[in-house]
Short mmCIF file of C-alpha atoms in Angstrom, two decimals:
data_model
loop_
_atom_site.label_atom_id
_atom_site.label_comp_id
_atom_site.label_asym_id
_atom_site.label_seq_id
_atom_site.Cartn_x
_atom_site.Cartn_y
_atom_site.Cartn_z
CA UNK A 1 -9.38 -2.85 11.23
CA UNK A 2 -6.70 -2.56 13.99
CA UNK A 3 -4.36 -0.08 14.99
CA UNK A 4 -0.95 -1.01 13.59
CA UNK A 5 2.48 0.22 14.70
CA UNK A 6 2.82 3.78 12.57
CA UNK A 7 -1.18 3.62 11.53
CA UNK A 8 -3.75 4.97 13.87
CA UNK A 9 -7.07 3.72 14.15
CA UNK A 10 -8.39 6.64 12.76
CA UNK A 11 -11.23 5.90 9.49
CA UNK A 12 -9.75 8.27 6.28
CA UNK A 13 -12.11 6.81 4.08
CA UNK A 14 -14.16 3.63 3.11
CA UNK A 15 -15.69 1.98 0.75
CA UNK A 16 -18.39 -1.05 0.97
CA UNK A 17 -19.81 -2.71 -2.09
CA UNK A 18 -22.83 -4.03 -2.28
CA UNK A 19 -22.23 -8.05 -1.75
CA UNK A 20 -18.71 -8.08 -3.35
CA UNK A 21 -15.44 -6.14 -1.96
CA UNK A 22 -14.85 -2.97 -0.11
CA UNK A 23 -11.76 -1.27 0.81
CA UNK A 24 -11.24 0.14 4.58
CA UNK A 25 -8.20 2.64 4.74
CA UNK A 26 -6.54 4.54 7.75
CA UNK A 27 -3.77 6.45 7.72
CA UNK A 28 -1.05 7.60 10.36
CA UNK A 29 -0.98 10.92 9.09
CA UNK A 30 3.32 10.50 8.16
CA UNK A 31 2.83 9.31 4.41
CA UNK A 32 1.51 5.54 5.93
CA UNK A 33 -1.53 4.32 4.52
CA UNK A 34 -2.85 0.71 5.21
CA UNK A 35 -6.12 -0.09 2.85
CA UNK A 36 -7.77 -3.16 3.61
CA UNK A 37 -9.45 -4.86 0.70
CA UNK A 38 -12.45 -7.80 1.17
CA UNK A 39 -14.52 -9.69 -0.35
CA UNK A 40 -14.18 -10.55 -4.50
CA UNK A 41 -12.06 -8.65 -6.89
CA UNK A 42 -13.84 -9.07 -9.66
CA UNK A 43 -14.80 -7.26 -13.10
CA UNK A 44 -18.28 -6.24 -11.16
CA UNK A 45 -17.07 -5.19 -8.29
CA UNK A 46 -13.70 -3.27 -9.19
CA UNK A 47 -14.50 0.60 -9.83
CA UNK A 48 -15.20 1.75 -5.85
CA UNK A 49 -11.75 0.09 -5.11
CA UNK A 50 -9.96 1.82 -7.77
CA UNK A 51 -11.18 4.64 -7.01
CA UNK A 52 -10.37 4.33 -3.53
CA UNK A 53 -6.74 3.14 -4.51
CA UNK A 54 -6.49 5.92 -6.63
CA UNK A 55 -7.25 8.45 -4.10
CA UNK A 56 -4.91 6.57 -1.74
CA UNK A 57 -1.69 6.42 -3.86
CA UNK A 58 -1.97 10.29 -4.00
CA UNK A 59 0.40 11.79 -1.31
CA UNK A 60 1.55 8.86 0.53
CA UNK A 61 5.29 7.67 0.71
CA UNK A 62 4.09 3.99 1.51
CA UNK A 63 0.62 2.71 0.75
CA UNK A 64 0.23 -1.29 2.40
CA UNK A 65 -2.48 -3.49 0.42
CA UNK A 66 -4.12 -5.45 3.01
CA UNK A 67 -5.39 -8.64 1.00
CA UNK A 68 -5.51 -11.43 3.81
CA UNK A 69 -9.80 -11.07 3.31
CA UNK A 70 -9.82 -11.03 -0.31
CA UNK A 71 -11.95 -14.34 -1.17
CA UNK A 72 -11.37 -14.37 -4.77
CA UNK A 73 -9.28 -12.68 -7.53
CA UNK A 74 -9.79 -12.90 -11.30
CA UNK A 75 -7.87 -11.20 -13.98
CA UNK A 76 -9.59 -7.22 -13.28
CA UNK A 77 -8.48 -8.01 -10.21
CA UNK A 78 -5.08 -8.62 -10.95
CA UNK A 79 -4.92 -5.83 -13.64
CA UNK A 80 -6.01 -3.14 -10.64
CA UNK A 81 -3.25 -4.43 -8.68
CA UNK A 82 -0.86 -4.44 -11.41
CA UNK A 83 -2.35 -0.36 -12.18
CA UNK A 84 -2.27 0.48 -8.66
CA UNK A 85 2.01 -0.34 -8.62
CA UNK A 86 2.59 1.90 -11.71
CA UNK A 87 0.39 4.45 -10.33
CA UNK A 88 2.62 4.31 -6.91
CA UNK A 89 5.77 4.19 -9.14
CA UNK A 90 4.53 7.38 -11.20
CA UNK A 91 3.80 9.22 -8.30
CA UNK A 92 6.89 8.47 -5.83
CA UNK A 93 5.24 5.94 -3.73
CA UNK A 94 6.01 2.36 -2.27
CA UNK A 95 2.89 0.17 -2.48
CA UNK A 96 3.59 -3.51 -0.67
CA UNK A 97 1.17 -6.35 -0.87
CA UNK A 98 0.24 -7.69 2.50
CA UNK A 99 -1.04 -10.94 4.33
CA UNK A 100 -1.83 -12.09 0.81
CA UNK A 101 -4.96 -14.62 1.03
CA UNK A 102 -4.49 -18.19 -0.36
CA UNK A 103 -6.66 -17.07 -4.51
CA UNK A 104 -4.51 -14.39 -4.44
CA UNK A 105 -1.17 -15.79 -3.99
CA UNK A 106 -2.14 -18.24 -6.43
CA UNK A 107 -3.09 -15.71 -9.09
CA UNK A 108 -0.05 -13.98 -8.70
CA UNK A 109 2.11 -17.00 -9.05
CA UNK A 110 0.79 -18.64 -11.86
CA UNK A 111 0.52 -15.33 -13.99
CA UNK A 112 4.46 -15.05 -12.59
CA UNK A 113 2.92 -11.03 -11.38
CA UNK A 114 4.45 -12.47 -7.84
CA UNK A 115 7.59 -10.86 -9.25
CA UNK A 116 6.32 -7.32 -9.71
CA UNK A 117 5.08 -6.87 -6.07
CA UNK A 118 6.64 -6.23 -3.02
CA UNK A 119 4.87 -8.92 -0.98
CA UNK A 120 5.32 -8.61 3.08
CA UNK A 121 3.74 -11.82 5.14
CA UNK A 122 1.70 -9.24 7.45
CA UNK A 123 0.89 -5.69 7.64
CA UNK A 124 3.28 -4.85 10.47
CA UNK A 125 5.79 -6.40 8.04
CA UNK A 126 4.95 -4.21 5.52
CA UNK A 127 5.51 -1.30 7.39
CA UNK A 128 8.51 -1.79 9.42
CA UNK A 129 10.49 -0.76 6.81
CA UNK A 130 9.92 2.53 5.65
CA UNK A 131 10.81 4.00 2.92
#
């Protein structure tokens, strides 16, 4: 994952499922935390990345979803996403959607979730405005 404007390059933690999704976070040590999710989001593959997210939305001021290399998106999927913005709510946080892939987009607008999220086109979007 690249360096982005507030983010270093440096690994917090990481998660790689077997065949499905991982998540790949970094942080730039001021409350900014960018975690890169790829692969499927699907009932199998869900529990590392929550876990991850839930570890993540613990204190950070902005946490930046990375989904431009998520493949495919069902309804757990959605549901995480939809539990990872109340958990950033509940504990103080901004969590934005980034560089949202194509079966993700699509979920969100057809369910009408589009609404709920904070959706920036790229991750240096997403952070240019800071909380």
């Amino acid at each position: 994952m690249q360096s982005y404007d507030h983010v270093t390059s440096a690994q917090v933690g990481a998660v790689a499922l077997e065949d499905s999704a991982g998540a790949d976070v970094r942080s730039g040590g001021d409350g900014i935390t960018v975690c890169q999710i790829a692969g499927d989001l699907d009932i199998e593959s869900l529990a590392p990345v929550k876990e991850t997210l839930a570890e993540v939305l613990r204190g950070n001021r902005l946490v930046v979803l990375d989904l431009a290399q998520v493949a495919f998106c069902d309804s757990s999927g959605l549901n995480m996403l939809l539990t990872a913005r109340a958990d950033a709510l509940a504990a103080g946080a901004v969590l934005r959607l980034a560089a949202v892939s194509q079966p993700v987009k699509r979920l969100l607008e057809i369910t009408g979730a589009a609404a709920a999220f904070d959706v920036r086109p790229t991750v240096q979007a997403a952070i240019a405005e800071l909380p």
